Coordinates of C-alpha atoms in Angstrom, one line a residue:
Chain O
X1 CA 98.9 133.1 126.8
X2 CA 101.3 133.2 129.6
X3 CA 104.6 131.2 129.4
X4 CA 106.6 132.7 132.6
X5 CA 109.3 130.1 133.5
X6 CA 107.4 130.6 137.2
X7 CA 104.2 128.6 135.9
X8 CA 106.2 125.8 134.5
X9 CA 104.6 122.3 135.7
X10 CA 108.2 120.5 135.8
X11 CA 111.3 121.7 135.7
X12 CA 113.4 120.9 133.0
X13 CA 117.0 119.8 132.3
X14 CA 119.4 122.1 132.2
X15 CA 119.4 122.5 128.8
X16 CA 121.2 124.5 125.3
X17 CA 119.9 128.4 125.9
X18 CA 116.6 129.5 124.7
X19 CA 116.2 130.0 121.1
X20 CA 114.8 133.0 119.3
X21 CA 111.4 132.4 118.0
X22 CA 112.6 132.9 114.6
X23 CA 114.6 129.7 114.9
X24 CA 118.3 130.0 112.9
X25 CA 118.3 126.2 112.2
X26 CA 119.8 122.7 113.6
X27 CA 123.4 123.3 114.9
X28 CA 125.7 120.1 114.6
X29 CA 126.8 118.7 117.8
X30 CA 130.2 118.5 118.9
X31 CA 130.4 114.8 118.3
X32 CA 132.6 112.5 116.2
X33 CA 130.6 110.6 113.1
X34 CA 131.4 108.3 111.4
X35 CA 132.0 109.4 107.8
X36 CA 129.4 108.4 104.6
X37 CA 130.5 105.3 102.4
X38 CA 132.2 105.4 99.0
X39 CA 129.0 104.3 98.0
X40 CA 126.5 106.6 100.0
X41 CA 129.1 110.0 98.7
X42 CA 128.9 108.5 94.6
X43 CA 124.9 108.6 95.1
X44 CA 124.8 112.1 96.4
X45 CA 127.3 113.3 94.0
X46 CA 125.3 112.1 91.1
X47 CA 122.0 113.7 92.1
X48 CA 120.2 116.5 90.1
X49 CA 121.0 119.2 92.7
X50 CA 117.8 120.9 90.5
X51 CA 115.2 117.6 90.7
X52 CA 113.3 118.5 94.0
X53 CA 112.4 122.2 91.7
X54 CA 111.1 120.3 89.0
X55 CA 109.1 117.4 91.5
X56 CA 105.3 118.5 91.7
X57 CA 103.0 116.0 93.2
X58 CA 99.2 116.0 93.7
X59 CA 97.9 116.7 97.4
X60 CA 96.8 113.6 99.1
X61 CA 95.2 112.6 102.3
Chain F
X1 CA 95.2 93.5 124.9
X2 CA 94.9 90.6 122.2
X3 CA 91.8 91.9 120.6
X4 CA 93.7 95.3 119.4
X5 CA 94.4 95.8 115.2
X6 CA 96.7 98.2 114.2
X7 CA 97.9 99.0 110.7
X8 CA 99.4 101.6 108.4
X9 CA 98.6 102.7 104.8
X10 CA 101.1 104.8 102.9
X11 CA 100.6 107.1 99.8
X12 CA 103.4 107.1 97.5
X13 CA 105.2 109.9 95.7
X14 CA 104.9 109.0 91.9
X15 CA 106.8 110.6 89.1
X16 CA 106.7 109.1 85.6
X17 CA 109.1 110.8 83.1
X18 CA 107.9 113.4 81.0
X19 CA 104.8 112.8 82.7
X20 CA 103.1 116.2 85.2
X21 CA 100.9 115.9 88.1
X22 CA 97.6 116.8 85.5
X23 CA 98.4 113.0 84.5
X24 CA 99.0 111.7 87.6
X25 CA 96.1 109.8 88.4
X26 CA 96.1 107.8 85.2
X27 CA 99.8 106.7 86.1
X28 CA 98.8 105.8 89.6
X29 CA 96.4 103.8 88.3
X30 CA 98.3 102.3 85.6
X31 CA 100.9 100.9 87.9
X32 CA 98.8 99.4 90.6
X33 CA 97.0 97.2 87.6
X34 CA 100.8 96.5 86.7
X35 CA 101.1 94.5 90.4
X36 CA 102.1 90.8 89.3
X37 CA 100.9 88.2 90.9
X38 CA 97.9 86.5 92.9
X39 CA 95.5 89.7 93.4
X40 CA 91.6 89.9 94.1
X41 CA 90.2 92.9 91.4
X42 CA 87.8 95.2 93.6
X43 CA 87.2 96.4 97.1
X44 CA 83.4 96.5 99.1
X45 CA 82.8 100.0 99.5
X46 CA 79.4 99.2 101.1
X47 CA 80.4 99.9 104.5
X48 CA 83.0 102.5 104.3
X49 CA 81.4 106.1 106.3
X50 CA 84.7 108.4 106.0
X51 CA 82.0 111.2 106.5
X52 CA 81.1 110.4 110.4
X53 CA 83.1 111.8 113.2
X54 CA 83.7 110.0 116.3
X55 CA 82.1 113.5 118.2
X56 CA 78.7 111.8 117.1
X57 CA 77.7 113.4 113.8
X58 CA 77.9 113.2 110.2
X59 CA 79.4 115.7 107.8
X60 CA 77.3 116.6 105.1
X61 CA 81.0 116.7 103.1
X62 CA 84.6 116.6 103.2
X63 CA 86.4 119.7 102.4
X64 CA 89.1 119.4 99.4
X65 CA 92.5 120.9 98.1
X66 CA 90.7 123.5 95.9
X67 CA 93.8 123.5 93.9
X68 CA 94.2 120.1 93.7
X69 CA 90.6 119.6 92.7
X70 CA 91.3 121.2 89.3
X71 CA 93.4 117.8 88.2
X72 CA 90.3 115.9 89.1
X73 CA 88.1 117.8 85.9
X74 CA 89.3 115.4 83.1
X75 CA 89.1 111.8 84.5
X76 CA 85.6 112.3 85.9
X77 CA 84.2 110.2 83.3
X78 CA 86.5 107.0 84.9
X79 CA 84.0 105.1 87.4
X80 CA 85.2 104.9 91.0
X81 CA 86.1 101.6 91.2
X82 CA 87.9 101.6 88.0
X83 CA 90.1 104.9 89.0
X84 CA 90.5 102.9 92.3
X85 CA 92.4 100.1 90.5
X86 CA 91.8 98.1 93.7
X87 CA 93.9 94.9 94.7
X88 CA 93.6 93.0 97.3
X89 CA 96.7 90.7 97.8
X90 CA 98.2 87.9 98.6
X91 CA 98.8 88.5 102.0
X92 CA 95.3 90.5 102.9
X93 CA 96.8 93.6 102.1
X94 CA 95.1 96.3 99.9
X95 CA 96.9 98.5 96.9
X96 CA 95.3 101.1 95.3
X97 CA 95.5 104.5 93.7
X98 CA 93.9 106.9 95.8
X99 CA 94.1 110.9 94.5
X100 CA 97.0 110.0 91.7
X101 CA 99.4 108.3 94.8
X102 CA 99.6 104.3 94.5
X103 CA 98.4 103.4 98.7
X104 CA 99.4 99.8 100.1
X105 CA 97.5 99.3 103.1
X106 CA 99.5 97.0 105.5
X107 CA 97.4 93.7 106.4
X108 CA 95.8 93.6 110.5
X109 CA 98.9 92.9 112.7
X110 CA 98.7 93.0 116.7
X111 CA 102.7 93.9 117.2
X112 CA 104.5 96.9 115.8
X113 CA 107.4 95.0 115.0
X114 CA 105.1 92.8 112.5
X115 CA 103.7 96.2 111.2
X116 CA 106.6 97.8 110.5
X117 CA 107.9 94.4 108.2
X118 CA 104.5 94.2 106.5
X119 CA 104.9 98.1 105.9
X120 CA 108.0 97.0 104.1
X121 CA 106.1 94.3 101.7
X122 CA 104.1 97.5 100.7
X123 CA 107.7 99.2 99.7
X124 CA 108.6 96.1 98.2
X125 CA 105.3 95.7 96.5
X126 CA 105.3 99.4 94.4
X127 CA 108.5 99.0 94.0
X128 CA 107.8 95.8 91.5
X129 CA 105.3 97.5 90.2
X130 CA 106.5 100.6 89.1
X131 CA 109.4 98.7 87.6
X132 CA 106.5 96.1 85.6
X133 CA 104.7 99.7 84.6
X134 CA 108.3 101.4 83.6
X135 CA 108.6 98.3 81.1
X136 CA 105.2 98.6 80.1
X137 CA 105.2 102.3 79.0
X138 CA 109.0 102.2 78.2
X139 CA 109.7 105.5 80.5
X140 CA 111.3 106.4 83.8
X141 CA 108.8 105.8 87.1
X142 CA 110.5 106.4 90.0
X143 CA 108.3 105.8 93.2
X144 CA 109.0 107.9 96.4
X145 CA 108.3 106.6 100.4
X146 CA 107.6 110.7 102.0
X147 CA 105.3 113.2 102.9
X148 CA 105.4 116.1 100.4
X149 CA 106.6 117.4 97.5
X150 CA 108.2 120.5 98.8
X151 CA 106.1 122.7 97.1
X152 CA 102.8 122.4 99.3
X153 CA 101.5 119.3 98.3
X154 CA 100.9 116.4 100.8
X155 CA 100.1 113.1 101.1
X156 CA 99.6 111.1 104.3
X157 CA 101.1 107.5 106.2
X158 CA 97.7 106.5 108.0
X159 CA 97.7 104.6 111.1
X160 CA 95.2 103.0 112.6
X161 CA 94.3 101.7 115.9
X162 CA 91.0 100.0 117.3
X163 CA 89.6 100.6 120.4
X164 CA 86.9 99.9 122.0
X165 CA 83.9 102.2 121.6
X166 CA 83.3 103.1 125.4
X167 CA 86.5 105.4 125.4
X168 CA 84.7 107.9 123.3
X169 CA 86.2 110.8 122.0
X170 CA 87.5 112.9 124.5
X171 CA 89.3 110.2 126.4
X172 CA 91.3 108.9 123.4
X173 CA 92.0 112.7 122.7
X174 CA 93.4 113.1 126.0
X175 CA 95.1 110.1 126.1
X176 CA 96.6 109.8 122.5
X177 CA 96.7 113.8 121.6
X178 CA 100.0 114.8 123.4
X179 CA 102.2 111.5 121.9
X180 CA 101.0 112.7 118.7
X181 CA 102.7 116.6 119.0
X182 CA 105.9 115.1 120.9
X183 CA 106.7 111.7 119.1
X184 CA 108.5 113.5 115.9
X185 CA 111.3 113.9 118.0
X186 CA 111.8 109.8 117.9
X187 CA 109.8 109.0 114.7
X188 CA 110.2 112.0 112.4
X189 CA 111.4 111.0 108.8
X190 CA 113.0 114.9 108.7
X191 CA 112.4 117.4 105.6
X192 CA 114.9 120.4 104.9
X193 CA 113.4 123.9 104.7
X194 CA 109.5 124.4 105.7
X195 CA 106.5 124.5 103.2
X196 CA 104.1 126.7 105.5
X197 CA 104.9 128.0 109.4
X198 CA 107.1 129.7 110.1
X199 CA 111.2 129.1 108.2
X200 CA 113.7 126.5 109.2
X201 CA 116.4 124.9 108.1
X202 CA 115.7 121.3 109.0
X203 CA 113.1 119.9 110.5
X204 CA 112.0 116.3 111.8
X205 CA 108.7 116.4 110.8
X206 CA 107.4 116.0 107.5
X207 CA 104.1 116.6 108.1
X208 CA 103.9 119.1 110.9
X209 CA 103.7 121.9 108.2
X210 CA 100.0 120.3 107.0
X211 CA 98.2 119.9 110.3
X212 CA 96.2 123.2 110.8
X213 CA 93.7 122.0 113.5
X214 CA 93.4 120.0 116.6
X215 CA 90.2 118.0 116.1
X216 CA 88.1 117.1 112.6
X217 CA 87.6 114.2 110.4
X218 CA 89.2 116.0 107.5
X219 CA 92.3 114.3 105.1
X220 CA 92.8 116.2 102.3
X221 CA 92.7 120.1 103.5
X222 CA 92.4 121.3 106.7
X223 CA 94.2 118.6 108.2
X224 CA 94.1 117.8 112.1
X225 CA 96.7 116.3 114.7
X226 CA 93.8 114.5 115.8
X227 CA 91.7 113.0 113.0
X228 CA 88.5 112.0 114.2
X229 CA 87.1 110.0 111.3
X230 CA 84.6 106.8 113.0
X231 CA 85.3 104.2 110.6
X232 CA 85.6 101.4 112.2
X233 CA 85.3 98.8 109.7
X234 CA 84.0 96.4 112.4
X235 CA 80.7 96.6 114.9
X236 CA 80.5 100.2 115.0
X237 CA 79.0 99.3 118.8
X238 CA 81.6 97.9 119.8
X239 CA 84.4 99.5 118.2
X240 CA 86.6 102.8 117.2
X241 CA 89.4 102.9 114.6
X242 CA 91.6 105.7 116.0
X243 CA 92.7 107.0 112.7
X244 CA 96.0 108.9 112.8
X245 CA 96.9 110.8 109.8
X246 CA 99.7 113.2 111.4
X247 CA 102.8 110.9 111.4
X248 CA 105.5 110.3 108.9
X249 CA 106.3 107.7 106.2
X250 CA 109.3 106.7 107.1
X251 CA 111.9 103.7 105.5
X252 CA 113.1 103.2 109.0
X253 CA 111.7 99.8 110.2
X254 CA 112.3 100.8 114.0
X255 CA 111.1 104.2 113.7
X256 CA 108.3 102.6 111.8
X257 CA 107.4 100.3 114.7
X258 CA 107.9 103.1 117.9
X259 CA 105.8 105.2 116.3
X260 CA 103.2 102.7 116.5
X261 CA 104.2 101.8 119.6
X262 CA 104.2 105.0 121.6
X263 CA 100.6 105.2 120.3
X264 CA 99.6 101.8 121.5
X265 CA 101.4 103.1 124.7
X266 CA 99.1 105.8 125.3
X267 CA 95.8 103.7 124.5
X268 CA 96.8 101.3 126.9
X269 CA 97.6 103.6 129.6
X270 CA 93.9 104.7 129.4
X271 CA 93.1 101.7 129.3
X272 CA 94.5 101.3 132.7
X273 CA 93.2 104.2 133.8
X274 CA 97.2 105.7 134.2
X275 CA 97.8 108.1 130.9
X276 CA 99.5 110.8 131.7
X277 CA 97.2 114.2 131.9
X278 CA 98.4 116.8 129.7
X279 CA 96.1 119.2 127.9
X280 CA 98.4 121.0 125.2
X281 CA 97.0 124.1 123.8
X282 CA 97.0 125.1 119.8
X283 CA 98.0 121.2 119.0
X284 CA 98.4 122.3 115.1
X285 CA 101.3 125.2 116.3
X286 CA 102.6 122.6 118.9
X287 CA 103.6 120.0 116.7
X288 CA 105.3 122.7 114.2
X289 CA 107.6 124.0 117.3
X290 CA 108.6 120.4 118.0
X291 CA 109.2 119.8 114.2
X292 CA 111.7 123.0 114.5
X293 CA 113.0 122.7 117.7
X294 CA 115.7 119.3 117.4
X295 CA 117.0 119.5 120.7
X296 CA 113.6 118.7 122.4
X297 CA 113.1 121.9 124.0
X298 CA 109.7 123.4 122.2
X299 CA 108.0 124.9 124.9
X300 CA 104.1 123.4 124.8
X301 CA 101.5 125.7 126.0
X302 CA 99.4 124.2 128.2
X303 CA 95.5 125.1 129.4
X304 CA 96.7 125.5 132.8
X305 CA 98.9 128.5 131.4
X306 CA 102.0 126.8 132.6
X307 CA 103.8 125.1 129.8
X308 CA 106.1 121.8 129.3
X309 CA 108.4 120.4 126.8
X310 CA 107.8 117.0 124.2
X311 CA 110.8 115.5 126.2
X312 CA 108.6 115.6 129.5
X313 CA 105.9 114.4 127.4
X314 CA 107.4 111.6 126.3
X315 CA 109.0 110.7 129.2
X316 CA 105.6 110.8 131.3
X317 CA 104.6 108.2 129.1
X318 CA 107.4 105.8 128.8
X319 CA 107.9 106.2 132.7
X320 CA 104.0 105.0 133.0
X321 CA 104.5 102.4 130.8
X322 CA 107.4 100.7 132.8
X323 CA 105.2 101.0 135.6
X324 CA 102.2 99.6 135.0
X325 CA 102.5 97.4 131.6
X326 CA 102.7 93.8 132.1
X327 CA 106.0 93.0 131.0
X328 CA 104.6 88.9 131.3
X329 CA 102.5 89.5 128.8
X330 CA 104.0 89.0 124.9
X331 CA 101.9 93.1 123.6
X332 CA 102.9 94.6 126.7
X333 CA 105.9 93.7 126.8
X334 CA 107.1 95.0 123.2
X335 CA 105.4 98.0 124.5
X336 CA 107.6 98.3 127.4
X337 CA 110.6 97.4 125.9
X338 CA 109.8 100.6 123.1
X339 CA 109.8 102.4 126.2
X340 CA 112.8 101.8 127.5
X341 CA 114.0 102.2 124.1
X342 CA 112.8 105.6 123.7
X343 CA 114.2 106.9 127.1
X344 CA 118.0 106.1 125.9
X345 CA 117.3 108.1 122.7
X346 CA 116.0 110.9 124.7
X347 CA 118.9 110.9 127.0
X348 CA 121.2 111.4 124.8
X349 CA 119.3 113.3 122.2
X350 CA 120.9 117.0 122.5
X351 CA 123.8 115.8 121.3
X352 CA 122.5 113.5 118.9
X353 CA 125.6 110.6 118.5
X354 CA 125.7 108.3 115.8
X355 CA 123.6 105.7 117.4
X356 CA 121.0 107.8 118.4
X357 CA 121.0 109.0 114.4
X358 CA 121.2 105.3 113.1
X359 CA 117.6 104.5 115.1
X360 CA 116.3 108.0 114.2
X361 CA 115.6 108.9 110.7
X362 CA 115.4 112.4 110.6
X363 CA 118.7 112.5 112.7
X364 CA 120.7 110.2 109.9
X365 CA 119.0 112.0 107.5
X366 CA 120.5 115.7 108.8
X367 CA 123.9 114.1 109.6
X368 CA 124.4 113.2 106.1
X369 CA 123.6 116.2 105.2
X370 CA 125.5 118.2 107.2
X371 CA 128.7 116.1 106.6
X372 CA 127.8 116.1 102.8
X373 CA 127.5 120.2 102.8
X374 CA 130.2 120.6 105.3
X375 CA 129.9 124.7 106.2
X376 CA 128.0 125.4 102.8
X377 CA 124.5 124.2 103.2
X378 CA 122.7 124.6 100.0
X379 CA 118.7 124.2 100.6
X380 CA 117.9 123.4 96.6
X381 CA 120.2 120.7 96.6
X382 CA 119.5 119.9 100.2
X383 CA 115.9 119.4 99.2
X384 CA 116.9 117.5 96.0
X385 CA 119.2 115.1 98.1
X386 CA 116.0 114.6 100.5
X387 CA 113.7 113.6 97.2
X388 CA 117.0 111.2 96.7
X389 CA 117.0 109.7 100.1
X390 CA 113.1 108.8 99.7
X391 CA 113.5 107.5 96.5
X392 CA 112.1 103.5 96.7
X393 CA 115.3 102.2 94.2
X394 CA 117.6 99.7 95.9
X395 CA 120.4 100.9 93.2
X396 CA 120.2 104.7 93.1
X397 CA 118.1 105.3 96.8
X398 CA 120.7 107.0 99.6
X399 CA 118.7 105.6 102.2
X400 CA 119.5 101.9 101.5
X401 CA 123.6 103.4 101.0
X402 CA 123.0 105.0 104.1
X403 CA 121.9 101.6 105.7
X404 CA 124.8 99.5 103.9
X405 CA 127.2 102.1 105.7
X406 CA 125.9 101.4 108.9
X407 CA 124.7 104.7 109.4
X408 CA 120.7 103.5 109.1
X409 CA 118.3 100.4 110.0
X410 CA 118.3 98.5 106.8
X411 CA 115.0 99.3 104.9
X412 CA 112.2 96.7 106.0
X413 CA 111.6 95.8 101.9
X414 CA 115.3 93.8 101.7
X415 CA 113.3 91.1 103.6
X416 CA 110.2 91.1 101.8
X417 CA 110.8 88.8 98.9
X418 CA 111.2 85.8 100.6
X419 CA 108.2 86.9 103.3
X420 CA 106.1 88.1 100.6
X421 CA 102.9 86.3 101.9
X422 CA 103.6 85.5 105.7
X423 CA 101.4 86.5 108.1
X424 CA 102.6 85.9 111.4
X425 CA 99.6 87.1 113.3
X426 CA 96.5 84.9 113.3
X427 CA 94.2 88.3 112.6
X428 CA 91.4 88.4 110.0
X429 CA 93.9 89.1 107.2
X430 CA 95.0 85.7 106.9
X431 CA 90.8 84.8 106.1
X432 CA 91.6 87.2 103.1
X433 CA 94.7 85.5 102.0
X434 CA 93.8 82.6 102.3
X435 CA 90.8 83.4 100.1
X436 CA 93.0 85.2 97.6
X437 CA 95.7 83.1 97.4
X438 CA 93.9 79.6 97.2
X439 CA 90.9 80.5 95.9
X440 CA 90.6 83.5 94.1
X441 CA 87.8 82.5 91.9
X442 CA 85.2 81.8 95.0
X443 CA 85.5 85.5 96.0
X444 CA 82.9 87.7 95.4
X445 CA 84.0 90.8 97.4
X446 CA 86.0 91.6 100.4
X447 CA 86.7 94.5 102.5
X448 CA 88.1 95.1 105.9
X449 CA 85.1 93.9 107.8
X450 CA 83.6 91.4 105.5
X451 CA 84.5 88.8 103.0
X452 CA 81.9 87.0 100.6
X453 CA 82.4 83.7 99.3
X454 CA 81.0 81.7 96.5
X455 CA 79.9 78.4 98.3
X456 CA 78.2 74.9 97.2
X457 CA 74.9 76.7 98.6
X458 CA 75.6 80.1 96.9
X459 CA 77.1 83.6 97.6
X460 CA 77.7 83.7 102.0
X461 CA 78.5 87.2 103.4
X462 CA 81.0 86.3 106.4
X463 CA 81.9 88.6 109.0
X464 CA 85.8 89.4 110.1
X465 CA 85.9 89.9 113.4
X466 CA 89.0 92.0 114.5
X467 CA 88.7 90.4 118.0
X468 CA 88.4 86.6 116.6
X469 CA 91.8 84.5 116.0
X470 CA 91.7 83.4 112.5
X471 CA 94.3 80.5 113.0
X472 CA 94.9 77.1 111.8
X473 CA 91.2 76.0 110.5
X474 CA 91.4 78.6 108.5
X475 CA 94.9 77.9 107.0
X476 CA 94.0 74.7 106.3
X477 CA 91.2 75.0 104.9
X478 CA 90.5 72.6 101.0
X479 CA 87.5 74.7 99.9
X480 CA 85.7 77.6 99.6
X481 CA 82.8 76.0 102.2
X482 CA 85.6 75.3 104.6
X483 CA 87.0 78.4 104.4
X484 CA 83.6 79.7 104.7
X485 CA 82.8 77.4 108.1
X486 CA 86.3 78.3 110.1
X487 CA 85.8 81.9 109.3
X488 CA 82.5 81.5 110.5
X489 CA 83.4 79.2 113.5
X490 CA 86.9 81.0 114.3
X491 CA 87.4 81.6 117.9

């Protein structure tokens, strides 16, 4: 299959430079957030950091 | 435009304390007979054909999960319809255990927007139930709104559209096949790591890592993009149910409703004889690049050998759709004004800002993350904190903390116990409810399609019509022969 940026249909935006195939992950913009709740931060905190090992579901459709 | 159905059905994660997937069935099935309240007991399998493809033939059977199969060995001896557990409700809908995951199936709605709230009646609905069962066995259930399990396992968010039989196959795949491979980028509920493809860290897809193939009527190995199952449950002359099985569950409302709506989108565009014309190649590794790739840049091979991105895609629809929907009309109009929606996420989505994550669920999901892990991401715990985040429980849940923060659409079920049984939509489900709710002993079976009624001059088989508008004769109806005449009679 032939990807050459020369065969491209529509030009995109210019855009963040082309990744590896082997792509290293989601980067985190350079943007302000807001911060998580009290409430939101006491939730995570009391999380099994272990449970999604032990979760085993049947397949589905 | 006003004849169109949609709807969704959602599988549930189930986990009962102490309790393995081997038993998981029985559990399934345990808590959808602990629903409380008004309920018909049994579904009419009579016209259900999961086995016939749209492409105009039958297969002689559905592959399986072989490994899955082997949990299936010891409750062979439960009948069908007793393993089903079926329910219909109150409101039309149907809950049932299907392959050891309780499955609410949303009642006919014509908007997205009503969709997406009746969606949330079904979180609302297991929710109650696994709480009724948790008293019942005196154990933990805990009841999960996702995808997977992280270990391989899936389970699948149906949509379904109809559409009218002359589009056929191929036109519908044209049409609908390159929104399904781009819309994760607007509608993905998001999953940390990957559980076949190649690795990731995050991606927004949940399901991307299942769907192997472009084309096939398959749901439970070998799953497609493009499910081409022709079960209409209506004149099978007349009409297709465009069964997707390749999006996300997702807690969401507004993610819930765009991703029906950018679906809708394309069927109506071929309708008009304006969907945009892209043939993507390898649809199973397409969707997988746009799961990995958050910044919208996958590249998407395409037959001509050039290629294009699921930001172009997208906006080659949404652009169509401000042009030639009818923004007079009420359908059209919601459709347009997704549109216009999606094009300000996708402007700003490289850089992702808070309000772009508040009306995207993968995106919250992966900022709270990232904040939460700071420079150390940790993927065990990140997948742990996921399974938290999906977790239907109002108390202990991060997703409805997330929403109370402001950070998230508040999840659709907060407004379900005071809408339990509304149906704003004058579709066929309100013949059901109305038959359930006011008189349940009159029915003898219902389905989709068809509802039969015990009358003053015996058993009457009644058609539901998804193109008929089952309105106020039918609400008011005093008896089972009047319910049985305005169904017959409805417009």
């Amino acid at each position: 299959m032939n990807l050459e940026d020369d065969r491209r249909t529509i030009r995109p935006e210019p855009g963040p430079a082309r990744r590896e195939l082997e792509d290293p992950g989601p980067r985190r913009p350079d943007v302000d957030r807001p911060g998580p709740s009290d409430e939101l931060l006491r939730r995570m905190r009391r999380v099994d950091p272990d449970q999604a090992k032990r979760y085993r579901q049947r397949s589905g459709q | 435009m006003g004849a169109t159905l949609l709807g969704l059905e959602t599988e549930y994660g189930l986990e009962v304390e102490g309790a393995g997937p081997e038993e998981q069935a029985g559990h399934s099935r345990a808590l959808v007979e602990s629903h409380q309240g008004p309920c018909h007991v049994g579904w009419d399998y009579r016209h259900e054909s999961p086995r016939r493809d749209l492409r105009g033939f039958t297969l002689a059977q559905l592959a399986h999960d072989v490994r899955d199969a082997l949990f299936d060995r010891p409750s062979r001896d439960v009948p069908r319809d007793s393993d089903r557990a079926d329910r219909v409700l109150a409101n039309g809908a149907r809950f049932y255990n299907d392959h050891g995951h309780p499955e609410y199936s949303t009642p006919e709605c014509r908007s997205p927007a009503e969709a997406a709230r009746l969606d949330g009646v079904g979180d609302w609905t297991v929710m109650r139930a696994a709480e009724a069962y948790a008293t019942k066995l005196g154990r933990r259930v805990r009841v999960f709104k996702h995808n997977s399990d992280g270990h391989g396992a899936s389970y699948g968010t149906h949509e379904n559209y109809l559409a009218e039989r002359r589009w056929g196959f191929a036109r519908l795949y044209r049409a609908v096949l390159p929104v399904l491979v781009a819309r994760p980028l607007l509608t993905g509920a998001g999953k940390p790591g990957s559980e076949a493809g190649p690795p990731c860290r995050f991606q927004c897809s949940q399901r991307a890592d299942f769907l192997t193939e472009a084309a096939n009527a398959e749901t439970l190995a070998n799953r497609p993009v493009f499910n081409t199952r022709d079960e209409p449950h209506a004149d099978a002359a007349r009409w297709i149910r465009l069964h997707v099985i390749s999006g996300d569950a997702n807690l969401s409302p507004s993610c819930t409703a765009r991703k029906l709506a950018l679906v809708r989108i394309a069927i109506r565009l071929l309708e008009l004889g304006a969907a945009p014309d892209w043939e993507i190649l390898e649809p199973g590794k397409a969707i997988a690049s746009v799961s990995r790739t958050l910044d919208g840049s996958a590249r998407l091979a395409l037959a001509s050998g050039a290629w294009t991105t699921p930001v172009e895609v997208l906006r080659s629809y949404t652009a169509a759709a401000r042009e030639r929907l009818d923004r007079a009309e009420p359908g059209d109009a919601e459709l347009v004004a997704h549109a216009e929606q999606c094009d300000a996420l996708l402007d700003v989505l490289p850089e992702r800002p808070p309000e772009f994550a508040r009306a995207v669920e993968w995106a919250a999901k992966l900022a709270m993350l990232e904040q939460y892990f700071d420079s150390g991401w940790d993927e065990t715990a990140a997948r742990s904190l996921d399974l938290a985040f999906c977790q239907l429980d109002t108390e202990e849940g991060l997703y409805p903390a997330l929403a109370a923060a402001g950070l998230a659409d508040p999840p659709a079920w907060l407004d379900a116990p005071s809408r339990l049984d509304e149906l704003h939509e004058a579709t066929r489900a309100v013949a059901r409810s109305v038959a359930v709710r006011r008189f349940p002993q009159a029915v003898a079976a219902t389905s989709w399609g068809r509802i039969t009624l015990h009358t003053s001059t015996g058993a009457r088989e009644l058609e539901l019509r998804p193109d008929a508008c089952y309105g106020d004769a039918v609400r008011a109806a005093t008896s089972p022969d009047e319910l049985a005449a305005a169904i017959e009679d409805a417009p």
